[in-house]
Coordinates of C-alpha atoms in Angstrom, one line a residue:
M29 CA 21.6 7.1 1.9
K30 CA 21.8 3.4 1.3
L31 CA 19.2 1.4 3.2
T32 CA 20.2 -2.2 3.9
S33 CA 16.9 -3.5 5.4
V34 CA 13.5 -2.1 6.3
Q35 CA 13.0 -5.2 8.5
E36 CA 16.1 -4.2 10.6
L37 CA 14.8 -0.7 10.8
V38 CA 11.5 -1.9 12.3
K39 CA 13.3 -4.4 14.7
A40 CA 15.7 -1.8 16.1
A41 CA 15.2 -0.4 19.6
P42 CA 13.5 1.8 20.6
P43 CA 10.5 1.2 18.4
L44 CA 9.7 3.7 15.6
S45 CA 7.7 6.6 16.9
S46 CA 7.4 8.2 13.5
I47 CA 8.0 7.2 9.9
P48 CA 11.4 8.2 8.4
L49 CA 11.0 10.9 5.8
Q50 CA 12.5 8.7 3.1
F51 CA 9.3 6.5 3.2
L52 CA 6.6 9.1 3.4
Q53 CA 4.4 9.2 0.4
Q54 CA 3.9 12.8 -0.7
T55 CA 1.4 12.7 -3.5
Q56 CA -2.4 12.6 -3.1
T57 CA -2.7 10.1 -5.8
A58 CA -0.3 7.7 -4.1
L59 CA -2.3 8.0 -0.9
S60 CA -5.7 7.7 -2.5
V61 CA -7.8 5.4 -0.3
P62 CA -9.1 2.2 -1.9
T63 CA -12.8 1.4 -2.0
P64 CA -13.9 -0.4 1.2
S65 CA -14.9 -3.6 -0.4
A66 CA -12.3 -6.0 -1.8
A67 CA -12.5 -6.9 -5.4
E68 CA -13.3 -10.4 -6.5
I69 CA -11.0 -10.4 -9.5
P70 CA -11.9 -13.0 -12.2
T71 CA -11.1 -16.6 -11.5
V72 CA -9.8 -19.1 -14.1
D73 CA -9.8 -22.8 -13.5
Y74 CA -6.7 -24.1 -15.2
T75 CA -7.9 -27.7 -15.2
L76 CA -11.0 -26.7 -17.2
L77 CA -9.0 -24.4 -19.4
A78 CA -6.7 -27.2 -20.4
S79 CA -9.5 -29.8 -20.8
P80 CA -10.7 -30.7 -24.3
G81 CA -14.4 -29.9 -24.8
S82 CA -14.7 -27.8 -21.6
G83 CA -12.1 -25.2 -22.3
E84 CA -14.1 -22.8 -24.5
T85 CA -16.1 -21.2 -21.7
E86 CA -12.9 -20.9 -19.6
L87 CA -11.0 -19.5 -22.5
Q88 CA -13.6 -16.7 -22.9
K89 CA -13.3 -16.0 -19.1
L90 CA -9.5 -15.8 -19.5
H91 CA -9.9 -13.4 -22.5
S92 CA -12.4 -11.2 -20.7
A93 CA -10.2 -11.0 -17.6
C94 CA -7.1 -9.9 -19.6
K95 CA -9.1 -7.3 -21.5
D96 CA -11.3 -5.9 -18.7
W97 CA -9.0 -6.3 -15.6
G98 CA -5.4 -7.2 -16.6
I99 CA -5.4 -9.5 -13.6
F100 CA -7.0 -12.8 -12.6
Q101 CA -6.5 -15.6 -10.2
V102 CA -6.0 -19.1 -11.2
V103 CA -7.1 -22.2 -9.3
N104 CA -6.4 -25.9 -9.9
H105 CA -3.1 -24.8 -11.2
G106 CA -1.1 -28.0 -10.5
M107 CA 1.0 -26.7 -7.6
N108 CA 1.6 -29.3 -4.9
P109 CA 0.3 -27.9 -1.6
E110 CA 3.1 -29.7 0.3
V111 CA 5.7 -27.9 -1.8
T112 CA 4.0 -24.6 -1.2
E113 CA 3.8 -25.1 2.5
K114 CA 7.5 -26.2 2.7
L115 CA 8.5 -23.2 0.7
R116 CA 6.6 -20.8 2.9
G117 CA 8.4 -22.1 5.9
E118 CA 11.8 -21.9 4.2
I119 CA 11.2 -18.3 3.1
E120 CA 10.1 -17.3 6.6
E121 CA 13.2 -18.8 8.0
F122 CA 15.3 -17.0 5.5
Y123 CA 14.0 -13.6 6.6
E124 CA 14.5 -14.6 10.2
L125 CA 18.3 -15.0 9.6
P126 CA 20.7 -12.4 11.0
L127 CA 21.3 -9.5 8.7
E128 CA 24.9 -10.4 8.2
W129 CA 23.9 -13.8 6.9
K130 CA 21.3 -12.4 4.5
M131 CA 23.9 -9.9 3.2
K132 CA 25.9 -12.8 1.7
Y133 CA 23.2 -12.4 -1.0
G134 CA 23.3 -8.6 -1.0
V135 CA 23.0 -6.6 -4.2
R136 CA 26.4 -5.9 -5.5
A137 CA 27.7 -2.7 -7.1
G138 CA 26.5 -2.3 -10.7
D139 CA 24.0 -5.2 -10.4
G140 CA 20.2 -5.2 -9.6
E141 CA 20.0 -8.7 -8.4
G142 CA 20.3 -10.0 -4.8
Y143 CA 19.0 -9.0 -1.3
G144 CA 18.3 -5.5 -0.4
G145 CA 15.7 -3.1 1.2
G146 CA 13.6 -0.1 0.5
K147 CA 13.9 0.5 -3.3
A148 CA 13.9 4.2 -4.2
R149 CA 11.1 5.2 -6.5
A150 CA 9.7 8.4 -8.0
N151 CA 10.9 11.5 -6.0
G152 CA 13.3 9.3 -4.1
I153 CA 10.6 7.9 -1.9
R154 CA 11.3 4.3 -0.8
D155 CA 9.2 1.2 -0.6
W156 CA 8.4 -0.3 2.8
G157 CA 9.9 -3.7 2.1
D158 CA 12.9 -5.9 1.5
R159 CA 13.4 -8.2 -1.4
L160 CA 15.5 -11.0 -2.8
Y161 CA 15.5 -10.8 -6.6
M162 CA 17.2 -13.4 -8.9
T163 CA 17.3 -14.5 -12.5
T164 CA 16.2 -18.1 -12.8
N165 CA 16.2 -18.7 -16.6
P166 CA 18.2 -19.1 -18.8
I167 CA 20.3 -21.2 -16.4
H168 CA 23.6 -19.6 -17.6
L169 CA 22.4 -16.2 -16.6
R170 CA 21.9 -17.1 -12.9
R171 CA 24.2 -15.3 -10.5
P172 CA 26.4 -18.0 -9.0
H173 CA 26.3 -16.4 -5.5
L174 CA 22.5 -16.2 -5.4
L175 CA 20.0 -19.1 -6.1
P176 CA 22.7 -21.8 -6.3
E177 CA 24.1 -20.8 -2.8
L178 CA 20.8 -20.4 -1.0
P179 CA 20.2 -22.7 2.0
P180 CA 19.7 -26.2 0.4
S181 CA 16.1 -26.8 1.5
L182 CA 15.0 -23.3 0.3
R183 CA 16.9 -23.7 -2.9
D184 CA 15.5 -27.2 -3.7
N185 CA 11.9 -26.2 -2.9
L186 CA 12.2 -23.0 -4.9
E187 CA 13.5 -25.0 -7.9
T188 CA 10.5 -27.3 -7.7
Y189 CA 8.1 -24.4 -7.4
I190 CA 9.7 -22.6 -10.3
Q191 CA 9.4 -25.6 -12.6
T192 CA 5.7 -25.8 -11.9
L193 CA 5.3 -22.1 -12.6
K194 CA 7.1 -22.5 -15.9
T195 CA 4.7 -25.2 -17.0
L196 CA 1.7 -23.1 -15.9
A197 CA 3.0 -20.0 -17.6
S198 CA 3.5 -21.8 -20.9
G199 CA 0.0 -23.2 -20.7
L200 CA -1.6 -19.8 -19.9
L201 CA 0.3 -18.1 -22.7
G202 CA -0.8 -20.7 -25.2
S203 CA -4.4 -20.2 -24.2
M204 CA -4.0 -16.4 -24.5
E205 CA -2.5 -16.8 -27.9
E206 CA -5.6 -18.9 -28.9
A207 CA -8.0 -16.4 -27.3
L208 CA -6.4 -13.5 -29.2
E209 CA -6.6 -15.6 -32.5
M210 CA -2.9 -15.1 -33.1
E211 CA -1.0 -17.3 -35.6
A212 CA -0.1 -20.6 -33.9
N213 CA 3.1 -20.3 -31.9
E214 CA 3.5 -16.7 -32.9
M215 CA 4.0 -15.6 -29.2
A216 CA 5.3 -19.0 -28.1
A217 CA 8.3 -18.7 -30.4
K218 CA 9.4 -15.5 -28.6
M219 CA 8.8 -16.9 -25.1
D220 CA 10.5 -20.3 -25.5
D221 CA 13.4 -20.5 -23.0
G222 CA 12.8 -16.8 -22.3
L223 CA 14.0 -14.6 -19.5
Q224 CA 12.5 -15.5 -16.1
S225 CA 13.2 -14.2 -12.6
V226 CA 11.7 -14.3 -9.1
A227 CA 11.3 -11.8 -6.4
I228 CA 10.6 -12.8 -2.8
I229 CA 9.4 -9.7 -0.9
Y230 CA 9.1 -9.1 2.8
Y231 CA 6.9 -6.3 4.0
P232 CA 7.4 -5.6 7.8
P233 CA 4.6 -4.3 9.9
C234 CA 4.3 -0.5 9.9
P235 CA 3.0 1.6 12.8
Q236 CA 1.5 4.1 10.3
P237 CA 0.6 2.1 7.2
E238 CA -1.5 4.9 5.7
L239 CA 1.7 7.0 5.2
V240 CA 3.8 4.4 3.2
L241 CA 3.5 2.0 0.4
G242 CA 5.0 -1.5 0.3
F243 CA 5.3 -1.2 -3.5
T244 CA 4.8 1.9 -5.6
P245 CA 2.0 2.0 -8.2
H246 CA 3.3 0.4 -11.4
S247 CA 2.6 -2.0 -14.2
D248 CA 5.0 -4.9 -14.7
A249 CA 7.5 -4.8 -17.5
T250 CA 6.8 -8.5 -18.1
C251 CA 4.7 -10.6 -20.5
I252 CA 3.0 -12.1 -17.4
T253 CA 3.7 -12.1 -13.7
I254 CA 2.5 -14.9 -11.4
L255 CA 2.1 -13.9 -7.8
S256 CA 1.9 -16.0 -4.6
Q257 CA 0.6 -14.5 -1.3
V258 CA 3.1 -16.6 0.6
N259 CA 1.9 -16.2 4.2
G260 CA -1.7 -15.4 3.5
V261 CA -1.5 -11.7 4.5
G262 CA -3.2 -9.4 2.0
G263 CA -2.1 -6.0 0.7
L264 CA -2.2 -6.2 -3.1
Q265 CA -4.4 -3.5 -4.7
V266 CA -5.2 -3.0 -8.3
K267 CA -6.4 0.0 -10.3
T268 CA -9.6 -0.6 -12.1
R269 CA -10.3 0.5 -15.6
A270 CA -12.5 3.2 -14.1
G271 CA -9.5 4.6 -12.2
S272 CA -10.3 3.5 -8.6
W273 CA -8.0 1.5 -6.4
V274 CA -9.4 -1.7 -4.9
P275 CA -7.9 -4.3 -2.6
V276 CA -7.6 -7.7 -4.1
N277 CA -9.4 -10.6 -2.4
I278 CA -7.3 -13.7 -3.2
L279 CA -8.9 -17.2 -2.8
P280 CA -7.0 -19.7 -0.6
N281 CA -4.3 -21.5 -2.6
A282 CA -5.0 -19.4 -5.7
L283 CA -2.2 -17.8 -7.7
V284 CA -2.6 -14.3 -9.2
V285 CA -1.6 -13.6 -12.8
L286 CA -0.9 -10.1 -14.0
V287 CA -0.9 -9.0 -17.6
G288 CA 2.4 -7.1 -18.1
D289 CA 3.4 -4.4 -20.5
I290 CA 5.0 -6.8 -23.0
L291 CA 1.7 -8.7 -23.4
E292 CA -0.1 -5.5 -23.9
V293 CA 2.4 -4.7 -26.7
F294 CA 2.2 -8.3 -28.2
S295 CA -1.7 -8.0 -28.2
N296 CA -1.5 -4.6 -29.8
G297 CA -3.5 -3.2 -26.9
V298 CA -6.3 -5.8 -26.8
Y299 CA -5.0 -6.9 -23.4
E300 CA -4.0 -4.1 -21.0
S301 CA -1.4 -4.4 -18.2
A302 CA -2.7 -3.9 -14.7
E303 CA -1.4 -1.0 -12.6
H304 CA -1.1 -2.2 -9.1
R305 CA 0.5 -1.4 -5.7
V306 CA 1.0 -2.9 -2.3
S307 CA -0.2 -1.6 1.1
V308 CA 1.3 -2.7 4.4
N309 CA -0.2 -4.0 7.6
P310 CA 0.1 -2.3 11.1
D311 CA 0.4 -5.6 12.9
K312 CA 1.5 -8.4 10.6
E313 CA 4.4 -9.1 8.3
R314 CA 3.5 -9.8 4.7
I315 CA 5.5 -12.1 2.4
S316 CA 4.8 -12.4 -1.4
M317 CA 6.6 -14.0 -4.3
A318 CA 6.5 -12.8 -7.9
F319 CA 7.6 -15.0 -10.9
F320 CA 8.3 -12.8 -13.9
V321 CA 7.9 -14.3 -17.4
N322 CA 9.5 -12.6 -20.4
P323 CA 10.7 -13.2 -24.0
K324 CA 14.2 -14.5 -24.8
L325 CA 16.9 -11.9 -25.4
E326 CA 17.1 -12.7 -29.1
A327 CA 13.4 -11.8 -29.7
D328 CA 11.8 -8.6 -30.7
I329 CA 9.0 -7.0 -28.7
G330 CA 6.3 -5.5 -30.8
P331 CA 2.7 -6.1 -31.8
A332 CA 2.0 -9.6 -33.3
A333 CA 1.9 -9.4 -37.1
S334 CA -1.3 -11.3 -37.2
L335 CA -3.1 -8.7 -35.0
V336 CA -1.9 -5.6 -36.9
T337 CA -4.4 -4.3 -39.5
K338 CA -5.5 -0.9 -40.7
N339 CA -8.2 -1.2 -38.1
P340 CA -6.8 -1.1 -35.5
P341 CA -3.5 0.2 -36.6
C342 CA -0.1 -0.7 -35.0
R343 CA -0.2 0.9 -31.6
F344 CA 3.4 0.2 -30.4
K345 CA 6.9 0.4 -31.7
T346 CA 9.0 -2.8 -32.1
I347 CA 12.2 -3.0 -30.1
S348 CA 14.7 -5.7 -29.1
T349 CA 14.1 -7.4 -25.8
E350 CA 17.6 -6.4 -24.7
Q351 CA 17.0 -2.7 -25.5
Y352 CA 13.5 -2.9 -23.9
F353 CA 15.0 -4.0 -20.5
N354 CA 17.9 -1.6 -20.8
N355 CA 15.3 1.2 -21.1
F356 CA 13.2 -0.2 -18.3
F357 CA 16.1 -0.5 -15.8
G358 CA 17.3 3.0 -16.8
R359 CA 14.0 4.5 -15.6
V360 CA 12.6 5.0 -12.1
L361 CA 9.6 2.6 -11.7
D362 CA 6.5 4.8 -11.9
R363 CA 3.1 3.8 -13.0
K364 CA 3.0 2.9 -16.8
T365 CA 5.8 5.2 -18.0
N366 CA 7.8 2.3 -19.5
L367 CA 4.8 1.3 -21.7
E368 CA 4.0 4.9 -22.7
A369 CA 7.5 5.3 -24.2
L370 CA 6.6 2.5 -26.8
K371 CA 3.3 3.9 -27.9
I372 CA 2.8 5.2 -31.4
D373 CA 0.6 8.3 -31.8
N374 CA -2.0 7.3 -34.3

């Protein structure tokens, strides 16, 4: 059954009295209750990180966060608060549009980009959320019916936002390269003008939130992902290295950065991608935006040569970026299965 929109399902009359079977989480692991206290994930001050003479301490904080958590929040990141606020309003207006209008951007046959709802995951269980997903870079790969055709104000504010995130991503990756003691520009050469995309996700209120997931447990296939909690409603949870789920407490105006599977491969396992999921709220809608940062199609994905020695040995296979994403989109999103397929048994 194709589900056009979870939002429309919730809005329909009469109100939902029970959760449709296609959304019910059936595994104990998926339903495991997070610890009561929210996690104060590490915070990195980007201004300090980029400042000569004061960046060493911040660089070590960044390095530790990527090793020990796979997730951190970044403050003083250079995003104009006025742009952020305008974009929030434009995104809210987009999701308030009639369904037939939003379906102008609907996912087309044979394509994964566009607007749609309730992605099917492992065992066919669907996420409790709608999303608008689009390639943003390289420019020639943009779908002409998506970002270029969005309502003008949303499109323009999104473009400004994306440009700031590109600059931030480049700076963070440069600092990670330094912290890992890689050869200069070893990672940057693969990332220059790389694949980038954005997902704007709407999670409607759910009358029985303990029975569903807004987003299934997974690690991102990316190098890094930059997340924005658009309307301030929480729901992001991360799996700690000890194996417990904790809700993430995000500072006001902070952005969240996730280590993706590609960065784990590049770093030969020094940095570990973060497994995360999204819970939903019984009373409030939640809107988030993810900016995905990846290598260019011509690059190979494998451990950096400068980090591979006899101790530790090479932990991952090398594969082309194109084949990597063909493999990823050919699998059902489920925890860290995409990364597991690249591991070398040493």
